[in-house]
GROMACS .gro file of C-alpha atoms in nm:
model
  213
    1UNK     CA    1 -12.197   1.773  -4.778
    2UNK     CA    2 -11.913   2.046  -4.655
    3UNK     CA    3 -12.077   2.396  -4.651
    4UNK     CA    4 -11.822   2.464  -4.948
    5UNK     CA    5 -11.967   2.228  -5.193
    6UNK     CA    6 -12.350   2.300  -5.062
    7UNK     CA    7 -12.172   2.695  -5.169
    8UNK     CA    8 -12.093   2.499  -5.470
    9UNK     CA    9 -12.404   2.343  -5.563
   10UNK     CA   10 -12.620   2.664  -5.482
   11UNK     CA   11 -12.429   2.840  -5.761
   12UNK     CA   12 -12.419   2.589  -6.057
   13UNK     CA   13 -12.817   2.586  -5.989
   14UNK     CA   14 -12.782   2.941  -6.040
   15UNK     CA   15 -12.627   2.915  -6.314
   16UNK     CA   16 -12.809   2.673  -6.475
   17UNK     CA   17 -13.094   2.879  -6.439
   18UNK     CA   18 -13.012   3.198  -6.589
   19UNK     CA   19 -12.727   3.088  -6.807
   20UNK     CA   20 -12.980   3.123  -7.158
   21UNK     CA   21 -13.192   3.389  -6.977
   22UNK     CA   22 -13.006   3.702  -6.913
   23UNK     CA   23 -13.287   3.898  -6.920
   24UNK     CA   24 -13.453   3.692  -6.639
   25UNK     CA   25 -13.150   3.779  -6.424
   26UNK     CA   26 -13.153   4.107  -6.493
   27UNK     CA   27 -13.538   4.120  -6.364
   28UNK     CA   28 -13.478   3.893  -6.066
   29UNK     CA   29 -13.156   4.113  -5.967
   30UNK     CA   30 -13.359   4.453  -6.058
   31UNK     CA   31 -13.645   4.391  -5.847
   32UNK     CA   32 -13.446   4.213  -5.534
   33UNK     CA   33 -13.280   4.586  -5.541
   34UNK     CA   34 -13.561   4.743  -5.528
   35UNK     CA   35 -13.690   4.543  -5.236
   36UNK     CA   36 -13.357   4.590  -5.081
   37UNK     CA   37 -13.348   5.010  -5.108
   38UNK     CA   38 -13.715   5.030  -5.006
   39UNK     CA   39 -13.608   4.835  -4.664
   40UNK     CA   40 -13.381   5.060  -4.614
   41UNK     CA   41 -13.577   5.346  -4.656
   42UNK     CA   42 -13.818   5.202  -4.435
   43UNK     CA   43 -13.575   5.092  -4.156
   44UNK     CA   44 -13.399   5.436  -4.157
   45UNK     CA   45 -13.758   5.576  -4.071
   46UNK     CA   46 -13.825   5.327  -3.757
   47UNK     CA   47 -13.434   5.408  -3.684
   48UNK     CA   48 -13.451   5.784  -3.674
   49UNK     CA   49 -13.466   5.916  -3.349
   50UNK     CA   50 -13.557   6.221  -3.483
   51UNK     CA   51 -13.883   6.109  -3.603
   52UNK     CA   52 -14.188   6.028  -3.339
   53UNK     CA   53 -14.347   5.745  -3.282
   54UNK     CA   54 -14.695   5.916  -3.406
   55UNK     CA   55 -14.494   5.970  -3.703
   56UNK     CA   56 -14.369   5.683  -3.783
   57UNK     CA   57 -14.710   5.573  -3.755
   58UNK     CA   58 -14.774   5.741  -4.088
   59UNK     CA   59 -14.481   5.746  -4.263
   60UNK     CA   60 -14.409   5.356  -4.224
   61UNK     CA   61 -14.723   5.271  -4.424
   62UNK     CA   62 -14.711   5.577  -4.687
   63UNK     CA   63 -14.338   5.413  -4.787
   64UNK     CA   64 -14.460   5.052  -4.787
   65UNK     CA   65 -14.704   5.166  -5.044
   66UNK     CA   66 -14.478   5.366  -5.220
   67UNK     CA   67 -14.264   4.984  -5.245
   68UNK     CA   68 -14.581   4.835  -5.367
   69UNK     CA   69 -14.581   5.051  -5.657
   70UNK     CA   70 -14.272   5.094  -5.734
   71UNK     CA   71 -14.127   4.687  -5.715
   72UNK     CA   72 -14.495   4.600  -5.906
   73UNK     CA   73 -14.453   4.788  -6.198
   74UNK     CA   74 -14.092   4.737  -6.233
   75UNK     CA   75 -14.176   4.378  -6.273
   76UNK     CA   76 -14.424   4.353  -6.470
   77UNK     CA   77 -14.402   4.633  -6.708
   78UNK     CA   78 -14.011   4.469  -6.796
   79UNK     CA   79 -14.159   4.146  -6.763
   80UNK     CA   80 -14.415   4.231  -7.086
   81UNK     CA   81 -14.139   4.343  -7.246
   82UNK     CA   82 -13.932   4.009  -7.214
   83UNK     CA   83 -14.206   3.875  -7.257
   84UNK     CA   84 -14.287   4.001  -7.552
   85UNK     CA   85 -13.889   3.927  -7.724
   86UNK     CA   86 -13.932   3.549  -7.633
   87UNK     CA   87 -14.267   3.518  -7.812
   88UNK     CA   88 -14.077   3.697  -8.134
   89UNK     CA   89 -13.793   3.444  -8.069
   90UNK     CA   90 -13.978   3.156  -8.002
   91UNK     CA   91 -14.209   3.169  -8.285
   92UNK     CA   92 -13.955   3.274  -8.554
   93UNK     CA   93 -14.103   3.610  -8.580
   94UNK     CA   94 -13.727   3.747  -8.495
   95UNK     CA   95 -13.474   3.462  -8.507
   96UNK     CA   96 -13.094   3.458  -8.712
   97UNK     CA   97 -13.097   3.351  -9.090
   98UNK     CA   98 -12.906   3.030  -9.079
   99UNK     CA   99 -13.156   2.938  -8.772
  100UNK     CA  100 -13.452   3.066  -9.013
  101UNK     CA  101 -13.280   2.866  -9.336
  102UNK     CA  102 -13.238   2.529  -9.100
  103UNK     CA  103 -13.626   2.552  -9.035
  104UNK     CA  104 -13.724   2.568  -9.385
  105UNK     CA  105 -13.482   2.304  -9.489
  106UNK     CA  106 -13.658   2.086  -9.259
  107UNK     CA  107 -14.026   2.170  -9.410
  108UNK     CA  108 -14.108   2.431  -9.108
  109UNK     CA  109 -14.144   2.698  -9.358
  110UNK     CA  110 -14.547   2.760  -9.309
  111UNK     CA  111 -14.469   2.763  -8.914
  112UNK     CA  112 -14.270   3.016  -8.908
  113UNK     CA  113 -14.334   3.328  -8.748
  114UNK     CA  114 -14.724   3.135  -8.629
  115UNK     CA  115 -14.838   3.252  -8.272
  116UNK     CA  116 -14.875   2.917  -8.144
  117UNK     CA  117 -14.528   2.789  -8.259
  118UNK     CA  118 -14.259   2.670  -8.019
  119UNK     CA  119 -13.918   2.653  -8.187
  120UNK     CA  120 -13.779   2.460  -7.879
  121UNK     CA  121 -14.058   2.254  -7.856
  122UNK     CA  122 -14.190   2.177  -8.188
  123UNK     CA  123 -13.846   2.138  -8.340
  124UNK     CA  124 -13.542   1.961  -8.243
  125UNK     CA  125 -13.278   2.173  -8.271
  126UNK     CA  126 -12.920   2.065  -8.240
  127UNK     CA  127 -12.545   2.174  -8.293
  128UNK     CA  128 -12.463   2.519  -8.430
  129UNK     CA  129 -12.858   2.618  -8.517
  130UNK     CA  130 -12.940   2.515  -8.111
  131UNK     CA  131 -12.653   2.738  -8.028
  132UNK     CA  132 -12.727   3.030  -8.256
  133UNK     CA  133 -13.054   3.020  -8.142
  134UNK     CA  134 -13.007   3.071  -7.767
  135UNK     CA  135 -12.761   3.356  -7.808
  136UNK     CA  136 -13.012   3.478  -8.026
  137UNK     CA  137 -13.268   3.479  -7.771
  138UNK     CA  138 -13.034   3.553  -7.461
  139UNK     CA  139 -12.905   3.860  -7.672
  140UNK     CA  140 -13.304   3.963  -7.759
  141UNK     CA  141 -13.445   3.885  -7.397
  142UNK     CA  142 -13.088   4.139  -7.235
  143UNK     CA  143 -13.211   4.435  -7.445
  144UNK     CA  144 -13.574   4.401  -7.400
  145UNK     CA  145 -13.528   4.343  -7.050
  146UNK     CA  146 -13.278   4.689  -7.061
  147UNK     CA  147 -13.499   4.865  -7.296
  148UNK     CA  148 -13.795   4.771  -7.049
  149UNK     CA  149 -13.649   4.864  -6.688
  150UNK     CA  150 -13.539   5.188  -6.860
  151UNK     CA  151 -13.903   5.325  -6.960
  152UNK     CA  152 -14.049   5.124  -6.669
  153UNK     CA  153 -13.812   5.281  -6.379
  154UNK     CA  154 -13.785   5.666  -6.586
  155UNK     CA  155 -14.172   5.724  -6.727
  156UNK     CA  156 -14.420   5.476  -6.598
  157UNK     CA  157 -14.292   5.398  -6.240
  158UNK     CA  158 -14.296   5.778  -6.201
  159UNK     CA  159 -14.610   5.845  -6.339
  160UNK     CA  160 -14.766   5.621  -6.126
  161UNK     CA  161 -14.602   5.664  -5.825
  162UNK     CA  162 -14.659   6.050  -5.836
  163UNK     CA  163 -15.056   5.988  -5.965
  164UNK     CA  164 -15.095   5.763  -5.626
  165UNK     CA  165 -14.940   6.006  -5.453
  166UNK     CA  166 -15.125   6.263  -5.541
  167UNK     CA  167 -15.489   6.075  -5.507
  168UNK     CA  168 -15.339   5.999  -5.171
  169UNK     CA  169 -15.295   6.393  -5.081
  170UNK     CA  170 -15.624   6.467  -5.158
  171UNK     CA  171 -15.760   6.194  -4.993
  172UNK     CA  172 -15.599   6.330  -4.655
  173UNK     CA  173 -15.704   6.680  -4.715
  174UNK     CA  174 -16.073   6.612  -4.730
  175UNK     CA  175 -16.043   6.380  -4.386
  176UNK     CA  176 -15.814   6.677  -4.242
  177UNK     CA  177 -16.057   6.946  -4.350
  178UNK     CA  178 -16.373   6.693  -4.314
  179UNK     CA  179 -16.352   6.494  -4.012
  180UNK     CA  180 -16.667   6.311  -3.898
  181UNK     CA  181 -16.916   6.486  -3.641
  182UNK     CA  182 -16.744   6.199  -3.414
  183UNK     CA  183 -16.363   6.356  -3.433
  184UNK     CA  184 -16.517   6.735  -3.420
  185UNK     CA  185 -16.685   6.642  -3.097
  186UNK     CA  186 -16.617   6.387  -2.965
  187UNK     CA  187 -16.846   6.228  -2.680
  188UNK     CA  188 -16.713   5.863  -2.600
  189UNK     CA  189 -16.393   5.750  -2.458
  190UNK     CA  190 -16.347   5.540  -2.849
  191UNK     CA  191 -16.425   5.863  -2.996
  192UNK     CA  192 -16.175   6.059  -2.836
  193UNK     CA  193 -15.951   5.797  -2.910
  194UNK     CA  194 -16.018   5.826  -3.265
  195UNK     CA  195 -16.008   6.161  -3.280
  196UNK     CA  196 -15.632   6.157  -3.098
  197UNK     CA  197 -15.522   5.930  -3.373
  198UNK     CA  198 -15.667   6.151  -3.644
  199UNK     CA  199 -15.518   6.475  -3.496
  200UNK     CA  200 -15.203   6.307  -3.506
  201UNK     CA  201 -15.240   6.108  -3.899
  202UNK     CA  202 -15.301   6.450  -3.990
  203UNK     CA  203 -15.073   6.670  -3.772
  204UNK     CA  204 -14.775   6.416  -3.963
  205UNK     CA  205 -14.963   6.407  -4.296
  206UNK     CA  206 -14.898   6.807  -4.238
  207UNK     CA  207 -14.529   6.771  -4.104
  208UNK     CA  208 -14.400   6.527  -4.425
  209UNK     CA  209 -14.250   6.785  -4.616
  210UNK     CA  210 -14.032   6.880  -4.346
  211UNK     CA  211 -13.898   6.533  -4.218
  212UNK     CA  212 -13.569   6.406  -4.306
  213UNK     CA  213 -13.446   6.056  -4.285
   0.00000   0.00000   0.00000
């Protein structure tokens, strides 16, 4: 196979794929950008000349965690919310009337709108109802999926990010005002070596605010 058609090929399975999911897309794409910026941000830390090694040492870490939070709860608080708009879709709860008026025709009236019914898999649609339905449910799973990243990336990522944040401050300034007896004095060769690398955790814990990358 040319490298052209394996091009090919890698795109129609694409396609396929996310052709009557937009909203799955839209996560996928969302959170491979978030990945993306928060490797940057990282690699412009290890980059920077103008930041130490003993630095780096601190900051590297702080920003991976800082990814953690912010790619997890992108995901899965827009996730809940497609989620959510394919259960309403699936069941009937929210579906168009000539798709509703098809299912009662065919004696799926009492179904309807049930938790554990599967329109796609406990009726055969076909034709113009199939159709309606998955623009239907493409249409429902784009804005959920908008209407999700939205609160998720403005309110809760936020809120989270800055509540970890701040648990993580005070964490550092009780070890930077409360070092062990072992750091104050220290009497072994590994103690002194622990308490170099706390001097400098905390001397860049101290020196944050102040770096640019």
């Amino acid at each position: 196979m040319s490298k052209a058609k394996a091009a090919l090929s890698i795109w129609d399975k694409i396609y396929a794929k996310y052709q009557t999911d937009a909203g799955k897309m839209l996560i996928h794409t969302g959170t491979i950008g978030w990945i993306m910026s928060s490797m940057a941000q990282i690699a412009a830390i290890m980059m920077n000349d103008k930041v130490s090694k003993e630095q780096k040492m601190f900051l590297i870490p702080q920003e991976f965690m800082d990814a953690c939070v912010n790619i997890l709860s992108f995901y899965f608080v827009t996730r809940s919310f497609t989620g959510i708009a394919d259960k309403l879709a699936k069941t009937g709860k929210w579906i168009p009337s000539d798709v509703k008026n098809h299912l009662i025709k065919n004696g799926f009236k009492d179904l309807i709108g049930k938790f554990d019914f599967n329109i796609l898999k406990d009726v055969k649609l076909k034709g113009a109802p199939l159709r309606s339905f998955e623009l239907h449910k493409n249409g429902l799973g784009l804005i959920a999926t908008t209407i999700g990243s939205i609160i998720s990336c403005n309110i809760i990522t936020p809120i989270l990010r800055n509540r970890y944040a701040a648990e993580r401050q005070q964490t550092n300034i009780a070890r930077m005002n409360n070092p062990s007896p072992s750091i104050q004095n220290p009497q072994t060769p590994r103690d002194r070596a622990k308490a170099a690398i706390h001097h400098t955790y905390m001397q860049a814990f101290m020196n944050r605010g102040n770096l640019k990358v």
